[in-house]
Amino acid sequence: MSNRLIESLTGAAVIAVAVGFASYSYSRAGIESVDGYELSASFNRIDGLTVGNDVRISGVKVGSVTAQELNPKTYMAVVKMTVRSDVELPADSSAKIASDGLLGGKFVSLEPGGDIDMLAPGGEIEYTQGSVNLEELIGQVIYSSGGGSGGNSGGSSSDSPE
């Protein structure tokens, strides 16, 4: 009987620690939604971008991705995001899908333009750059460096003078 009580108390303690760790992680992760106005942007690729990812200007989080969908007419990925209401973006601002690092997550990087007019709530960012496919780039580097010599490497040739 005492073994079951000890096992039950140990299990309850493990669950309590797990719940505490999960709540601490959630509070420190900055996952909460950002109150502000909504913008949208169309990209040719959004590989790795998910709802809840950051929207940043100069590396500072100013919003989050709220939705993503496919435009059936243009086959472009439409990303909807919220931006803090105290951050106004010029109408000629641009957006790109960037990466936190080689193995890091994706985020939307906004580059403010120089236009006098500002984007209205619900507006669309026209100038965009989709995500870069790292696997394709590595493949291009590997295959482009191997076949560019055009001749044999070393050894003797049959038409060389002796």
PDB file of C-alpha atoms in Angstrom:
ATOM      1  CA  MET A   1       0.000   0.000   0.000  1.00  0.00           C
ATOM      2  CA  SER A   2       2.784   2.454   0.838  1.00  0.00           C
ATOM      3  CA  ASN A   3       4.504   1.762  -2.524  1.00  0.00           C
ATOM      4  CA  ARG A   4       1.392   2.881  -4.405  1.00  0.00           C
ATOM      5  CA  LEU A   5       1.178   6.042  -2.324  1.00  0.00           C
ATOM      6  CA  ILE A   6       4.841   6.874  -3.006  1.00  0.00           C
ATOM      7  CA  GLU A   7       4.422   6.155  -6.736  1.00  0.00           C
ATOM      8  CA  SER A   8       1.274   8.308  -6.871  1.00  0.00           C
ATOM      9  CA  LEU A   9       2.992  11.201  -5.095  1.00  0.00           C
ATOM     10  CA  THR A  10       6.035  10.905  -7.369  1.00  0.00           C
ATOM     11  CA  GLY A  11       3.791  10.906 -10.453  1.00  0.00           C
ATOM     12  CA  ALA A  12       1.908  13.943  -9.202  1.00  0.00           C
ATOM     13  CA  ALA A  13       5.185  15.767  -8.556  1.00  0.00           C
ATOM     14  CA  VAL A  14       6.437  14.960 -12.078  1.00  0.00           C
ATOM     15  CA  ILE A  15       3.186  16.238 -13.603  1.00  0.00           C
ATOM     16  CA  ALA A  16       3.333  19.420 -11.495  1.00  0.00           C
ATOM     17  CA  VAL A  17       6.921  20.104 -12.606  1.00  0.00           C
ATOM     18  CA  ALA A  18       5.979  19.475 -16.259  1.00  0.00           C
ATOM     19  CA  VAL A  19       3.021  21.875 -16.049  1.00  0.00           C
ATOM     20  CA  GLY A  20       5.225  24.486 -14.365  1.00  0.00           C
ATOM     21  CA  PHE A  21       7.904  24.112 -17.030  1.00  0.00           C
ATOM     22  CA  ALA A  22       5.337  24.356 -19.847  1.00  0.00           C
ATOM     23  CA  SER A  23       3.773  27.516 -18.416  1.00  0.00           C
ATOM     24  CA  TYR A  24       7.194  29.108 -17.859  1.00  0.00           C
ATOM     25  CA  SER A  25       8.265  28.244 -21.419  1.00  0.00           C
ATOM     26  CA  TYR A  26       5.070  29.689 -22.855  1.00  0.00           C
ATOM     27  CA  SER A  27       5.439  32.920 -20.903  1.00  0.00           C
ATOM     28  CA  ARG A  28       9.078  33.388 -21.990  1.00  0.00           C
ATOM     29  CA  ALA A  29       8.622  32.389 -25.642  1.00  0.00           C
ATOM     30  CA  GLY A  30       6.791  35.539 -26.711  1.00  0.00           C
ATOM     31  CA  ILE A  31       4.081  33.543 -28.480  1.00  0.00           C
ATOM     32  CA  GLU A  32       1.255  35.823 -27.413  1.00  0.00           C
ATOM     33  CA  SER A  33      -0.658  37.519 -30.182  1.00  0.00           C
ATOM     34  CA  VAL A  34       0.121  41.103 -31.098  1.00  0.00           C
ATOM     35  CA  ASP A  35      -2.662  43.670 -30.997  1.00  0.00           C
ATOM     36  CA  GLY A  36      -2.555  45.948 -33.997  1.00  0.00           C
ATOM     37  CA  TYR A  37      -3.639  46.190 -37.599  1.00  0.00           C
ATOM     38  CA  GLU A  38      -3.628  43.493 -40.254  1.00  0.00           C
ATOM     39  CA  LEU A  39      -1.557  43.503 -43.419  1.00  0.00           C
ATOM     40  CA  SER A  40      -1.149  40.912 -46.151  1.00  0.00           C
ATOM     41  CA  ALA A  41       1.568  40.018 -48.626  1.00  0.00           C
ATOM     42  CA  SER A  42       1.833  37.514 -51.489  1.00  0.00           C
ATOM     43  CA  PHE A  43       4.949  35.362 -51.838  1.00  0.00           C
ATOM     44  CA  ASN A  44       6.084  32.797 -54.408  1.00  0.00           C
ATOM     45  CA  ARG A  45       7.292  30.486 -51.573  1.00  0.00           C
ATOM     46  CA  ILE A  46       6.867  30.487 -47.814  1.00  0.00           C
ATOM     47  CA  ASP A  47       8.698  27.253 -46.941  1.00  0.00           C
ATOM     48  CA  GLY A  48       8.840  26.780 -43.170  1.00  0.00           C
ATOM     49  CA  LEU A  49       6.733  29.819 -42.245  1.00  0.00           C
ATOM     50  CA  THR A  50       3.864  28.972 -39.887  1.00  0.00           C
ATOM     51  CA  VAL A  51       1.079  30.820 -38.125  1.00  0.00           C
ATOM     52  CA  GLY A  52       2.498  32.473 -35.014  1.00  0.00           C
ATOM     53  CA  ASN A  53       5.947  33.191 -36.465  1.00  0.00           C
ATOM     54  CA  ASP A  54       7.413  36.652 -35.864  1.00  0.00           C
ATOM     55  CA  VAL A  55       7.106  39.717 -38.050  1.00  0.00           C
ATOM     56  CA  ARG A  56      10.223  41.843 -37.526  1.00  0.00           C
ATOM     57  CA  ILE A  57      11.661  45.190 -38.504  1.00  0.00           C
ATOM     58  CA  SER A  58      15.431  45.503 -38.019  1.00  0.00           C
ATOM     59  CA  GLY A  59      15.349  42.307 -35.945  1.00  0.00           C
ATOM     60  CA  VAL A  60      12.754  43.640 -33.490  1.00  0.00           C
ATOM     61  CA  LYS A  61       9.437  41.794 -33.220  1.00  0.00           C
ATOM     62  CA  VAL A  62       6.603  44.094 -34.255  1.00  0.00           C
ATOM     63  CA  GLY A  63       3.931  41.537 -35.086  1.00  0.00           C
ATOM     64  CA  SER A  64       3.086  37.945 -35.886  1.00  0.00           C
ATOM     65  CA  VAL A  65       1.794  35.824 -38.752  1.00  0.00           C
ATOM     66  CA  THR A  66      -1.935  35.205 -38.310  1.00  0.00           C
ATOM     67  CA  ALA A  67      -2.888  33.193 -41.409  1.00  0.00           C
ATOM     68  CA  GLN A  68      -1.589  31.781 -44.647  1.00  0.00           C
ATOM     69  CA  GLU A  69      -3.489  30.602 -47.692  1.00  0.00           C
ATOM     70  CA  LEU A  70      -3.041  29.867 -51.376  1.00  0.00           C
ATOM     71  CA  ASN A  71      -4.504  32.255 -53.936  1.00  0.00           C
ATOM     72  CA  PRO A  72      -6.124  29.841 -56.420  1.00  0.00           C
ATOM     73  CA  LYS A  73      -5.856  32.307 -59.318  1.00  0.00           C
ATOM     74  CA  THR A  74      -2.200  33.282 -59.025  1.00  0.00           C
ATOM     75  CA  TYR A  75      -0.908  30.247 -57.066  1.00  0.00           C
ATOM     76  CA  MET A  76       0.864  32.639 -54.742  1.00  0.00           C
ATOM     77  CA  ALA A  77       1.007  32.128 -50.972  1.00  0.00           C
ATOM     78  CA  VAL A  78      -0.862  34.922 -49.187  1.00  0.00           C
ATOM     79  CA  VAL A  79       0.413  35.653 -45.686  1.00  0.00           C
ATOM     80  CA  LYS A  80      -1.715  37.687 -43.297  1.00  0.00           C
ATOM     81  CA  MET A  81       0.018  39.321 -40.352  1.00  0.00           C
ATOM     82  CA  THR A  82      -0.665  41.750 -37.573  1.00  0.00           C
ATOM     83  CA  VAL A  83       1.639  44.688 -36.912  1.00  0.00           C
ATOM     84  CA  ARG A  84       1.643  46.753 -33.718  1.00  0.00           C
ATOM     85  CA  SER A  85      -0.576  49.798 -34.019  1.00  0.00           C
ATOM     86  CA  ASP A  86       2.260  52.163 -33.050  1.00  0.00           C
ATOM     87  CA  VAL A  87       4.323  51.028 -36.075  1.00  0.00           C
ATOM     88  CA  GLU A  88       3.288  52.732 -39.308  1.00  0.00           C
ATOM     89  CA  LEU A  89       4.735  51.411 -42.554  1.00  0.00           C
ATOM     90  CA  PRO A  90       5.214  53.455 -45.737  1.00  0.00           C
ATOM     91  CA  ALA A  91       3.225  52.239 -48.760  1.00  0.00           C
ATOM     92  CA  ASP A  92       6.386  51.152 -50.623  1.00  0.00           C
ATOM     93  CA  SER A  93       7.645  48.885 -47.826  1.00  0.00           C
ATOM     94  CA  SER A  94       8.834  45.390 -48.683  1.00  0.00           C
ATOM     95  CA  ALA A  95       8.552  42.001 -46.994  1.00  0.00           C
ATOM     96  CA  LYS A  96      10.708  38.904 -47.259  1.00  0.00           C
ATOM     97  CA  ILE A  97      10.766  35.485 -45.664  1.00  0.00           C
ATOM     98  CA  ALA A  98      14.004  35.225 -43.694  1.00  0.00           C
ATOM     99  CA  SER A  99      15.602  32.542 -41.557  1.00  0.00           C
ATOM    100  CA  ASP A 100      16.939  32.732 -38.007  1.00  0.00           C
ATOM    101  CA  GLY A 101      19.950  30.699 -39.094  1.00  0.00           C
ATOM    102  CA  LEU A 102      20.831  27.453 -40.819  1.00  0.00           C
ATOM    103  CA  LEU A 103      18.575  25.418 -38.575  1.00  0.00           C
ATOM    104  CA  GLY A 104      16.419  28.217 -37.198  1.00  0.00           C
ATOM    105  CA  GLY A 105      12.808  29.027 -37.882  1.00  0.00           C
ATOM    106  CA  LYS A 106      11.434  31.460 -40.440  1.00  0.00           C
ATOM    107  CA  PHE A 107      10.025  34.927 -39.920  1.00  0.00           C
ATOM    108  CA  VAL A 108       8.722  37.807 -42.014  1.00  0.00           C
ATOM    109  CA  SER A 109      11.222  40.648 -42.272  1.00  0.00           C
ATOM    110  CA  LEU A 110       9.739  44.038 -43.135  1.00  0.00           C
ATOM    111  CA  GLU A 111      11.829  46.775 -44.735  1.00  0.00           C
ATOM    112  CA  PRO A 112      10.199  50.210 -44.443  1.00  0.00           C
ATOM    113  CA  GLY A 113      10.198  52.254 -47.633  1.00  0.00           C
ATOM    114  CA  GLY A 114      10.424  55.990 -48.124  1.00  0.00           C
ATOM    115  CA  ASP A 115       6.929  56.835 -49.352  1.00  0.00           C
ATOM    116  CA  ILE A 116       4.967  59.637 -47.678  1.00  0.00           C
ATOM    117  CA  ASP A 117       1.735  57.608 -47.745  1.00  0.00           C
ATOM    118  CA  MET A 118       1.328  54.875 -45.139  1.00  0.00           C
ATOM    119  CA  LEU A 119      -0.177  51.407 -45.510  1.00  0.00           C
ATOM    120  CA  ALA A 120      -3.759  51.375 -44.263  1.00  0.00           C
ATOM    121  CA  PRO A 121      -5.080  48.607 -42.014  1.00  0.00           C
ATOM    122  CA  GLY A 122      -5.983  45.674 -44.261  1.00  0.00           C
ATOM    123  CA  GLY A 123      -3.509  46.881 -46.889  1.00  0.00           C
ATOM    124  CA  GLU A 124      -1.183  44.720 -48.955  1.00  0.00           C
ATOM    125  CA  ILE A 125       2.592  44.875 -49.162  1.00  0.00           C
ATOM    126  CA  GLU A 126       3.426  44.784 -52.877  1.00  0.00           C
ATOM    127  CA  TYR A 127       7.173  44.209 -52.860  1.00  0.00           C
ATOM    128  CA  THR A 128       7.981  40.731 -51.583  1.00  0.00           C
ATOM    129  CA  GLN A 129      10.718  38.104 -51.693  1.00  0.00           C
ATOM    130  CA  GLY A 130       9.909  34.488 -50.912  1.00  0.00           C
ATOM    131  CA  SER A 131      11.954  32.094 -48.855  1.00  0.00           C
ATOM    132  CA  VAL A 132      15.195  30.663 -50.177  1.00  0.00           C
ATOM    133  CA  ASN A 133      15.263  26.888 -50.536  1.00  0.00           C
ATOM    134  CA  LEU A 134      18.496  25.887 -48.810  1.00  0.00           C
ATOM    135  CA  GLU A 135      18.514  22.379 -50.289  1.00  0.00           C
ATOM    136  CA  GLU A 136      18.373  23.744 -53.841  1.00  0.00           C
ATOM    137  CA  LEU A 137      21.235  26.161 -53.146  1.00  0.00           C
ATOM    138  CA  ILE A 138      23.424  23.427 -51.696  1.00  0.00           C
ATOM    139  CA  GLY A 139      22.634  21.190 -54.661  1.00  0.00           C
ATOM    140  CA  GLN A 140      23.572  23.944 -57.118  1.00  0.00           C
ATOM    141  CA  VAL A 141      26.882  24.538 -55.352  1.00  0.00           C
ATOM    142  CA  ILE A 142      27.729  20.828 -55.275  1.00  0.00           C
ATOM    143  CA  TYR A 143      26.811  20.137 -58.892  1.00  0.00           C
ATOM    144  CA  SER A 144      28.213  23.359 -60.362  1.00  0.00           C
ATOM    145  CA  SER A 145      31.649  22.918 -58.794  1.00  0.00           C
ATOM    146  CA  GLY A 146      32.163  19.351 -60.035  1.00  0.00           C
ATOM    147  CA  GLY A 147      31.638  19.572 -63.793  1.00  0.00           C
ATOM    148  CA  GLY A 148      33.192  22.871 -64.858  1.00  0.00           C
ATOM    149  CA  SER A 149      36.721  21.742 -65.820  1.00  0.00           C
ATOM    150  CA  GLY A 150      35.809  20.419 -69.263  1.00  0.00           C
ATOM    151  CA  GLY A 151      38.846  18.148 -69.551  1.00  0.00           C
ATOM    152  CA  ASN A 152      40.530  15.363 -67.754  1.00  0.00           C
ATOM    153  CA  SER A 153      42.267  16.168 -64.523  1.00  0.00           C
ATOM    154  CA  GLY A 154      45.763  14.836 -64.491  1.00  0.00           C
ATOM    155  CA  GLY A 155      47.206  11.901 -66.336  1.00  0.00           C
ATOM    156  CA  SER A 156      48.503  11.991 -69.866  1.00  0.00           C
ATOM    157  CA  SER A 157      46.592  12.835 -72.964  1.00  0.00           C
ATOM    158  CA  SER A 158      46.890  10.833 -76.168  1.00  0.00           C
ATOM    159  CA  ASP A 159      47.608  13.895 -78.337  1.00  0.00           C
ATOM    160  CA  SER A 160      50.312  15.461 -76.157  1.00  0.00           C
ATOM    161  CA  PRO A 161      53.845  15.583 -77.626  1.00  0.00           C
ATOM    162  CA  GLU A 162      56.498  13.427 -76.013  1.00  0.00           C
TER     163      GLU A 162
END
